PDB file of C-alpha atoms in Angstrom:
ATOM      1  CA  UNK E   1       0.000   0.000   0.000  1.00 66.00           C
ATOM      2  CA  UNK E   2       0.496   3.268   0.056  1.00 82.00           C
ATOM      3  CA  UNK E   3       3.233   5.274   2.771  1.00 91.00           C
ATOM      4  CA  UNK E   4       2.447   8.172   4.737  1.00 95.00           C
ATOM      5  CA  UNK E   5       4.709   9.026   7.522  1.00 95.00           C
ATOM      6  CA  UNK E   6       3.584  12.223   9.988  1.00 97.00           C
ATOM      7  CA  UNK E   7       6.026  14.235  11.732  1.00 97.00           C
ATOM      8  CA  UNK E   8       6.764  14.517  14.581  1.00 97.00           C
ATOM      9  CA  UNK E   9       5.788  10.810  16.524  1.00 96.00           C
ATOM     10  CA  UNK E  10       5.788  12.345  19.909  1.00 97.00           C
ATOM     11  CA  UNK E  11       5.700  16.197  21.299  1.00 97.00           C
ATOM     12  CA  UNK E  12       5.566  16.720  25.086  1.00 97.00           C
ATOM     13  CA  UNK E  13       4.841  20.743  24.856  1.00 96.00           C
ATOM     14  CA  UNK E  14       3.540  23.661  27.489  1.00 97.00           C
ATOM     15  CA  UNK E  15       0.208  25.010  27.763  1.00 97.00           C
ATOM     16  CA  UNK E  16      -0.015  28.003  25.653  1.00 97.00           C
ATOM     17  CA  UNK E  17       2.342  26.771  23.001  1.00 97.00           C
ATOM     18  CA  UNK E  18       1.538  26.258  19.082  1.00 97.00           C
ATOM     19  CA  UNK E  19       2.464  22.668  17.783  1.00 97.00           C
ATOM     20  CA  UNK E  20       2.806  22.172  14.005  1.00 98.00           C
ATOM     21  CA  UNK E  21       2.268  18.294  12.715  1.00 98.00           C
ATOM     22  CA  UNK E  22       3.145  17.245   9.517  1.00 97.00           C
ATOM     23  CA  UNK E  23       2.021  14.796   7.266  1.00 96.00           C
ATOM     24  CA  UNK E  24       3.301  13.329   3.894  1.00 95.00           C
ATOM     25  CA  UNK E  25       2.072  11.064   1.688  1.00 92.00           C
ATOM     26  CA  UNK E  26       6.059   9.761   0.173  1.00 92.00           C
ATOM     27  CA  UNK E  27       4.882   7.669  -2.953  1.00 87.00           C
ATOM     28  CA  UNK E  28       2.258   9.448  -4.370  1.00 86.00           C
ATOM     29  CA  UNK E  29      -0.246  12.857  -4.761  1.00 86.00           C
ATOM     30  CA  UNK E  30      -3.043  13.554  -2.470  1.00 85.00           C
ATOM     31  CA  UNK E  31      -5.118  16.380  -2.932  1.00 84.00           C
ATOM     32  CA  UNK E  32      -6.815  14.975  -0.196  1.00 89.00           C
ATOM     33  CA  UNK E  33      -5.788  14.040   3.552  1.00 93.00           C
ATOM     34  CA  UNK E  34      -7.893  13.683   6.487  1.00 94.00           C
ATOM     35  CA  UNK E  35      -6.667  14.313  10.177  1.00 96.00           C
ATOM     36  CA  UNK E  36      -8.686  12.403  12.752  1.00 95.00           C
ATOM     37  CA  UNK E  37      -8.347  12.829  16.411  1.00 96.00           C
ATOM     38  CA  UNK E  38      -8.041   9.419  18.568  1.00 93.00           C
ATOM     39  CA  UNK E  39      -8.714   9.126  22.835  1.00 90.00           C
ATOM     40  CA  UNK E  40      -7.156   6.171  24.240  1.00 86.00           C
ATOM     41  CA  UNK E  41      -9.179   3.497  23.609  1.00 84.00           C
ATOM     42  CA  UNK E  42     -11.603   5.403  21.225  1.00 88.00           C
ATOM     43  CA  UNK E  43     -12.186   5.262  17.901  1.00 90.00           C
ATOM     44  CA  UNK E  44     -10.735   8.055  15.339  1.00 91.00           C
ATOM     45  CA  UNK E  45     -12.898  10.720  15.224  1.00 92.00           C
ATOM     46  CA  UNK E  46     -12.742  12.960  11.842  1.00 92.00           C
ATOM     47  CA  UNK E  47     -11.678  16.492  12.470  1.00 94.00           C
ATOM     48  CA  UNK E  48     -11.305  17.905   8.903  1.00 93.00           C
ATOM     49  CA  UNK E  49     -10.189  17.718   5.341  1.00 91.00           C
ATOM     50  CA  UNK E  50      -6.869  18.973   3.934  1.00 90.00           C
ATOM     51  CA  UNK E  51      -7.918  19.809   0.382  1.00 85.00           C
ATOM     52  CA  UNK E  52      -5.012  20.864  -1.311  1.00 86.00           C
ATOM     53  CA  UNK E  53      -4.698  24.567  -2.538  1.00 84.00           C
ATOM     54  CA  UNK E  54      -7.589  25.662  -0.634  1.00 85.00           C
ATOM     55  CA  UNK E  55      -9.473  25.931   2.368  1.00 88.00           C
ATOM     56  CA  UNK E  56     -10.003  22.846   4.649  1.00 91.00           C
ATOM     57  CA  UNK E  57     -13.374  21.450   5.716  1.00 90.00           C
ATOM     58  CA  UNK E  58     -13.806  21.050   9.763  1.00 93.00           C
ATOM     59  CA  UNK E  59     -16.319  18.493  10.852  1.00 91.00           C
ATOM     60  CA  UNK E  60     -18.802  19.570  12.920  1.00 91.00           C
ATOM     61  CA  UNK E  61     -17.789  20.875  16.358  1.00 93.00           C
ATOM     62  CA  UNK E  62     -14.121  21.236  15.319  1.00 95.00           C
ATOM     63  CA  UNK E  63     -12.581  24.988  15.930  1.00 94.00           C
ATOM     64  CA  UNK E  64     -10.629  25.627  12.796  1.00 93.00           C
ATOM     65  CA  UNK E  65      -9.426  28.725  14.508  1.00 95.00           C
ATOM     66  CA  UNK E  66      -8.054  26.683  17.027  1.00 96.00           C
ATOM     67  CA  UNK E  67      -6.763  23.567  14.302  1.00 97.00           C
ATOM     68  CA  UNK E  68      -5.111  25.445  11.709  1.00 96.00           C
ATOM     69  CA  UNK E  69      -4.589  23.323   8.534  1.00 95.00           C
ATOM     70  CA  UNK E  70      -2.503  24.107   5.560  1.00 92.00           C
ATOM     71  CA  UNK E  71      -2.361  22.275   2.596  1.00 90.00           C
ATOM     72  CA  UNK E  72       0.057  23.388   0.261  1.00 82.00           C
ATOM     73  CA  UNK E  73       1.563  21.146  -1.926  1.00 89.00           C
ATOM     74  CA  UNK E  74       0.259  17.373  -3.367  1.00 89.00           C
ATOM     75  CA  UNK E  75       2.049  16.011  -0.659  1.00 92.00           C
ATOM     76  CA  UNK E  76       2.257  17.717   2.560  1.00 94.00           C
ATOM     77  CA  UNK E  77      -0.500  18.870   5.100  1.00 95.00           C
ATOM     78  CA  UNK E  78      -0.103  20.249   8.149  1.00 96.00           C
ATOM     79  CA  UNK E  79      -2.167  20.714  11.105  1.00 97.00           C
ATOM     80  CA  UNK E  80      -0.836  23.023  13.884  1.00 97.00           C
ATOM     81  CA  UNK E  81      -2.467  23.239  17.225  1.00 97.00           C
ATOM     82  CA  UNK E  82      -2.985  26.894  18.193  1.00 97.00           C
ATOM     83  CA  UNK E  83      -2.612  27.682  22.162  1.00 96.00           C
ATOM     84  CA  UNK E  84      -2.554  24.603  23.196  1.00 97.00           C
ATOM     85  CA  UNK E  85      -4.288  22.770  26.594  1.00 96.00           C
ATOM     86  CA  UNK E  86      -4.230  19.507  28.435  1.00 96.00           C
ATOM     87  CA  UNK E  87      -7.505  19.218  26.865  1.00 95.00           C
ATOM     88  CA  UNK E  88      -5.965  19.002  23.707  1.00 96.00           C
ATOM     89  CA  UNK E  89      -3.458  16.066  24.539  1.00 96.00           C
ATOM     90  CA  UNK E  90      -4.635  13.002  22.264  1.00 95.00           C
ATOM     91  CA  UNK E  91      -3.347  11.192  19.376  1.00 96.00           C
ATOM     92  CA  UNK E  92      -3.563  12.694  16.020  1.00 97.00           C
ATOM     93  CA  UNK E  93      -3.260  10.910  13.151  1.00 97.00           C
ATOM     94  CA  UNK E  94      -3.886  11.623   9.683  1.00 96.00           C
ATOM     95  CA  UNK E  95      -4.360   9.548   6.274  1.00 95.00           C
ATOM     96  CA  UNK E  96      -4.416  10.103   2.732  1.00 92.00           C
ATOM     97  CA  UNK E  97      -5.770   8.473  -0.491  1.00 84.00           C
ATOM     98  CA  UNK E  98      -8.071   8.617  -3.203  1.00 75.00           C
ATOM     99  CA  UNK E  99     -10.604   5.607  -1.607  1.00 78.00           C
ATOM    100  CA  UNK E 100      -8.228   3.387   0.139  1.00 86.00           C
ATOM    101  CA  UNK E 101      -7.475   5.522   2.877  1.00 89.00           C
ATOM    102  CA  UNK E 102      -3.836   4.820   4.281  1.00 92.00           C
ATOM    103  CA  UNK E 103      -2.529   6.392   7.705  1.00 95.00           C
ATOM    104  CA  UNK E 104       0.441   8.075   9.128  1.00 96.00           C
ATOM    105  CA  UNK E 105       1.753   6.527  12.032  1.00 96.00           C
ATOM    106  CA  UNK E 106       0.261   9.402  13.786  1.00 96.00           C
ATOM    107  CA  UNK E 107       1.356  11.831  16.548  1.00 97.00           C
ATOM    108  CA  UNK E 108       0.882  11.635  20.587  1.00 96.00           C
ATOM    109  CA  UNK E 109       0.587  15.005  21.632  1.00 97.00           C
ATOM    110  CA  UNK E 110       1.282  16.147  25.705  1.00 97.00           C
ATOM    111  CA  UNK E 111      -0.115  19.376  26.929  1.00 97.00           C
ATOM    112  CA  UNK E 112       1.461  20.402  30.399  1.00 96.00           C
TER     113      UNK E 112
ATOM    114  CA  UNK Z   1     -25.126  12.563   8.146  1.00 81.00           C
ATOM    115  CA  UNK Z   2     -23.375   9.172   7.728  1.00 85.00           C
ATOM    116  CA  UNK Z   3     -22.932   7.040  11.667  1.00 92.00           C
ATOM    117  CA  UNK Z   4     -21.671   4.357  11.491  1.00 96.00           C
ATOM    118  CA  UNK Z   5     -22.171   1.675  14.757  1.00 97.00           C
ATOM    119  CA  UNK Z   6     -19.670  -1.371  15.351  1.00 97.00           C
ATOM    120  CA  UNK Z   7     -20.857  -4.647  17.346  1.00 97.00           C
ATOM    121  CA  UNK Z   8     -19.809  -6.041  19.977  1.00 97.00           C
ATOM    122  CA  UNK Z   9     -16.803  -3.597  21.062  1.00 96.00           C
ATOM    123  CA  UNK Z  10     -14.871  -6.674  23.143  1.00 97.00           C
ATOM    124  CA  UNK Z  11     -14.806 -10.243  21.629  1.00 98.00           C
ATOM    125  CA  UNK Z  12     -12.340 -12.667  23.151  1.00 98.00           C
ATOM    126  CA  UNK Z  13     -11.896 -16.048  21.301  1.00 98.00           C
ATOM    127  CA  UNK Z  14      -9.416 -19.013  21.561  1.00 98.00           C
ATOM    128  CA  UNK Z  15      -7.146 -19.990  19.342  1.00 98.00           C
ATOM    129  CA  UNK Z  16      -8.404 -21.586  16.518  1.00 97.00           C
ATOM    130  CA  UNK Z  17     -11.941 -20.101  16.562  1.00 97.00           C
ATOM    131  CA  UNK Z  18     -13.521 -17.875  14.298  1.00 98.00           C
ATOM    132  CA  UNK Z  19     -14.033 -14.384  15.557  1.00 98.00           C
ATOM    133  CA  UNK Z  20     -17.369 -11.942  14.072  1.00 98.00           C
ATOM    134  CA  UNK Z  21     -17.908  -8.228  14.003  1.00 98.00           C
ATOM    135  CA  UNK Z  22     -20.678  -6.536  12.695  1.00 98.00           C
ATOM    136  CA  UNK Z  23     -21.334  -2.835  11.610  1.00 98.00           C
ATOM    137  CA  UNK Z  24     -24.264  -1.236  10.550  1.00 98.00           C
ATOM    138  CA  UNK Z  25     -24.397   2.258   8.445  1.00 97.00           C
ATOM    139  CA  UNK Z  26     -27.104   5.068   7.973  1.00 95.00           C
ATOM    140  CA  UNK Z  27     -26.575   6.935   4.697  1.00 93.00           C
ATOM    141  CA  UNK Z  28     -28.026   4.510   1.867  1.00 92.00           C
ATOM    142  CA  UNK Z  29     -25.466   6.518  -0.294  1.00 91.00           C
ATOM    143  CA  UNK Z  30     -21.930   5.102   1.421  1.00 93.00           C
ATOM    144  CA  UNK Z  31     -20.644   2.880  -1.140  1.00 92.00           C
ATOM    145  CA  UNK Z  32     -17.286   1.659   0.005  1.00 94.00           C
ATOM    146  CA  UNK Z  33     -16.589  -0.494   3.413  1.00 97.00           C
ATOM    147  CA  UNK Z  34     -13.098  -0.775   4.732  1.00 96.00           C
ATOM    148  CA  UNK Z  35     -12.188  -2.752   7.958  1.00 98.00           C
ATOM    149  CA  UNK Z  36      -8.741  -1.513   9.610  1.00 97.00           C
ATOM    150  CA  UNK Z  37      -7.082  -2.998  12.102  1.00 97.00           C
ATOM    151  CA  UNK Z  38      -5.106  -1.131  14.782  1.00 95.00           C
ATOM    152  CA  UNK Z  39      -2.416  -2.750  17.140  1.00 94.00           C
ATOM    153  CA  UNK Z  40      -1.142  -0.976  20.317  1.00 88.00           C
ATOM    154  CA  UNK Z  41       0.849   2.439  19.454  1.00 85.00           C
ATOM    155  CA  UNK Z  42       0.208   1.838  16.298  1.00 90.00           C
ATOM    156  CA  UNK Z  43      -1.169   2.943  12.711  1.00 93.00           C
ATOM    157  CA  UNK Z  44      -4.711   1.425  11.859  1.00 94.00           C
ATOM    158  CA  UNK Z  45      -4.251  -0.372   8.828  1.00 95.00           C
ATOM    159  CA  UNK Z  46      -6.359  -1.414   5.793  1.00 95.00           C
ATOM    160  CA  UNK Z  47      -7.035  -5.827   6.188  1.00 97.00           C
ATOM    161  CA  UNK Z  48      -9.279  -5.642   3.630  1.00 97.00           C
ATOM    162  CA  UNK Z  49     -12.805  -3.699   1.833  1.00 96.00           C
ATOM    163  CA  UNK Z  50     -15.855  -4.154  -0.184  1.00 96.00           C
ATOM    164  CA  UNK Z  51     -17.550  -1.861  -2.618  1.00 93.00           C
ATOM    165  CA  UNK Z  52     -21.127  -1.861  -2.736  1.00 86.00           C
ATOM    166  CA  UNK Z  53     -21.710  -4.196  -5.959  1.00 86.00           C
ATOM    167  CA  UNK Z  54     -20.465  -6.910  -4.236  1.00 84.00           C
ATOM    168  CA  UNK Z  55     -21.659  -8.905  -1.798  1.00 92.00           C
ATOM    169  CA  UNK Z  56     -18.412 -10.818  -0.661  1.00 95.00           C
ATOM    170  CA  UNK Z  57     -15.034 -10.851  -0.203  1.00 95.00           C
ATOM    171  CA  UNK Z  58     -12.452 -13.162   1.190  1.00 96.00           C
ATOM    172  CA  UNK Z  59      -8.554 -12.760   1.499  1.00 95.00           C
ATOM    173  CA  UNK Z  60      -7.105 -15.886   3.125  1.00 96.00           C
ATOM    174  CA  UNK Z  61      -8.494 -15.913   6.373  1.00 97.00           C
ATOM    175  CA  UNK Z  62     -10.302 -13.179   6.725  1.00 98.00           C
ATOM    176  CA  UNK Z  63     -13.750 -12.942   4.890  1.00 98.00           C
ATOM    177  CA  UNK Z  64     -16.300  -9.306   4.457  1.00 98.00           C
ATOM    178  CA  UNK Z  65     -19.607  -9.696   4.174  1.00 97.00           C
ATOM    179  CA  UNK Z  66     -22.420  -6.562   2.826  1.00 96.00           C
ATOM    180  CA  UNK Z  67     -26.015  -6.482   3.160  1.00 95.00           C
ATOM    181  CA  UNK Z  68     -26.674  -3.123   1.515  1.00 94.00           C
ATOM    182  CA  UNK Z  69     -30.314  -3.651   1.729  1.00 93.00           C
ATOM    183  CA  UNK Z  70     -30.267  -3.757   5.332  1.00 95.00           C
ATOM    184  CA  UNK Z  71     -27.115  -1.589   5.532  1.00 96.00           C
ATOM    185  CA  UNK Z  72     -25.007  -4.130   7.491  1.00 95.00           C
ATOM    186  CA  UNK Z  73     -21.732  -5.532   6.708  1.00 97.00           C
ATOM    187  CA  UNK Z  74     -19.383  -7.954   8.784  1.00 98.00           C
ATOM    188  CA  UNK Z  75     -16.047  -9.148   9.460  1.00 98.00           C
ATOM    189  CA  UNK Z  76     -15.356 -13.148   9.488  1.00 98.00           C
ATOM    190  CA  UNK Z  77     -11.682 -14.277  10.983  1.00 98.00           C
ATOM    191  CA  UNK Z  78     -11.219 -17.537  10.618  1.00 98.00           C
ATOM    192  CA  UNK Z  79      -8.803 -19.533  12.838  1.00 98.00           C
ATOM    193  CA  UNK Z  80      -8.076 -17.206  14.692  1.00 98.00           C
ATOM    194  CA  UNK Z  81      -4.515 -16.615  15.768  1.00 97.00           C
ATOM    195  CA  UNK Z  82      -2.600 -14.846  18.926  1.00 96.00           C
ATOM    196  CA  UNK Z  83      -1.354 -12.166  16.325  1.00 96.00           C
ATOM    197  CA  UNK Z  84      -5.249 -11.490  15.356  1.00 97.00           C
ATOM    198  CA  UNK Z  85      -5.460  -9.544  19.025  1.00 97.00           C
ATOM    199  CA  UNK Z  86      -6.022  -6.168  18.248  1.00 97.00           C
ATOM    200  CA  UNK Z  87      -8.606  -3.200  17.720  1.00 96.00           C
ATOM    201  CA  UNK Z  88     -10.429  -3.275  14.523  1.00 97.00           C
ATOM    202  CA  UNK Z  89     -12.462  -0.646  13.031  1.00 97.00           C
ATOM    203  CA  UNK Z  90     -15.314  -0.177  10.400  1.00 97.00           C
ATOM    204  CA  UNK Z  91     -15.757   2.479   8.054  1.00 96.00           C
ATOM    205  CA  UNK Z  92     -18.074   3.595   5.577  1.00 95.00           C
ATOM    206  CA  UNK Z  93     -17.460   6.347   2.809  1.00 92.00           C
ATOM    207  CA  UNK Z  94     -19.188   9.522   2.434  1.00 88.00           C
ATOM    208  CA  UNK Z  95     -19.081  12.102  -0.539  1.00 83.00           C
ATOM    209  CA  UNK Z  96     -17.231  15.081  -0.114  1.00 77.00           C
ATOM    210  CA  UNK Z  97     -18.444  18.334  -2.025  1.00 69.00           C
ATOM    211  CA  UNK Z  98     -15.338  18.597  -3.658  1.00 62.00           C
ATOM    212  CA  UNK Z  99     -14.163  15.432  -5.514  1.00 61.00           C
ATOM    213  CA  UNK Z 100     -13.156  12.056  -3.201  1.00 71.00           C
ATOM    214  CA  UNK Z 101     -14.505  10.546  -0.074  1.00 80.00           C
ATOM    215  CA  UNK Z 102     -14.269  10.735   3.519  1.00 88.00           C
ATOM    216  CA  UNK Z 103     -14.596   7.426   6.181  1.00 91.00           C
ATOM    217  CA  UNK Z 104     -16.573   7.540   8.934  1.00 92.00           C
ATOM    218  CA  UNK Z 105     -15.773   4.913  11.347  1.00 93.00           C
ATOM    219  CA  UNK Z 106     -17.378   2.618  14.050  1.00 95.00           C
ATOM    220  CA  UNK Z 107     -15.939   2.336  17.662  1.00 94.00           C
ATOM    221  CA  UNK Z 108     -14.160  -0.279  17.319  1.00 95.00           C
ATOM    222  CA  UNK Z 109     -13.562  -3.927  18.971  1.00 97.00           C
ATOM    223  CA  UNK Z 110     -11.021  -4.865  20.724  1.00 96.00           C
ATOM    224  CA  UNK Z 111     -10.332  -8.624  19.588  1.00 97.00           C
ATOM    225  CA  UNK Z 112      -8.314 -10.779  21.998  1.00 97.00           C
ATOM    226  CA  UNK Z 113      -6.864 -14.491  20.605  1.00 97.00           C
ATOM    227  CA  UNK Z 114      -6.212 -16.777  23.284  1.00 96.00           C
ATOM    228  CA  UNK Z 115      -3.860 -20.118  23.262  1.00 91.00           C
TER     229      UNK Z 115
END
């Protein structure tokens, strides 16, 4: 299948801080990746949709003031957490593809 | 919009039994079913799919079932093995406005093989 790595694979950070993640899909173009939020033991919950050159979509109930998501090439999106809290520490992942949908190895993210 | 549920959300088997997990899905217009499975720490990743026009599909020892009348498809392991213990997930697709789809998932069963 497909490879997508994400960047970086742990960030321990303090509360107030920004914390940019990046995602790649290494073999081929996606105008398309998806970032999902996952609790421990929960399932991934969709946040938005990278759509490449232009603005992302947010799923309902997702503060796209507070996820900031750029898209700018075919095969990088990023998704930077904006004033960060403890209630933000989770695992973020992301994935890309056109219908096979194949994941990074995501990111565990540690507010103080 | 599209939810997707995921039945039963703990199965424990032994070894050498066959292990079941069901989903069920809302929007009659999903049209692609993938079933991921997701060890510890680790990435989900795609075991196998089905597309709407067909009603089965098997890959070795794992088999997918789809009912899109009744909007129910299901995961078969058979002989089930130690390395089987993990979390798996269902999805279904929905249409984005702009071209491609989107997966909505259940929440997900946590699968433990005994020996």
């Amino acid at each position: 299948g497909a490879v997508v790595s994400q960047h970086p694979s742990r960030v321990i950070c303090k509360s107030g801080t920004s914390v940019k993640i990046e995602c790649r899909s290494l073999d081929f173009q996606a105008t398309t990746m998806f970032w999902y939020r996952q609790f421990p033991k929960q399932s991934l919950m969709l946040m938005a949709t990278s759509n490449e050159g232009s603005k992302a979509t947010y799923e309902q109930g997702v503060e796209k003031d507070k996820f900031l998501i750029n898209h700018a090439s075919l095969t990088l999106s990023t998704l930077t957490v904006t004033s960060a809290h403890p209630e933000d520490s989770s695992f973020y992942i992301c994935s890309a593809g056109a219908e096979k949908q194949f994941f990074g190895p995501g990111t565990r993210l540690t507010v103080l | 919009g599209e939810n997707v549920e995921q039945h039963p959300s703990t199965l424990s088997v032994q070894e050498g039994d066959s292990a079941v997990i069901k989903c069920t899905y809302s929007d009659s217009a999903s049209n692609y079913f993938p079933w991921y499975k997701q060890e510890l720490g680790k990435r989900p990743q795609l075991i196998i799919d089905i597309r709407s026009n067909v009603g089965e599909k098997k890959d070795q020892r794992i088999a997918v079932t789809l009912n899109k009348t009744a909007k129910h498809f299901s995961l078969h392991i058979t002989e089930t093995q130690p390395e089987d213990s993990a979390v798996y997930f269902c999805a279904a697709s929905i249409a984005l406005n702009q071209a491609g789809t989107a997966l909505i998932f259940g929440k997900g069963t946590t699968l433990s093989v005994s020996s």
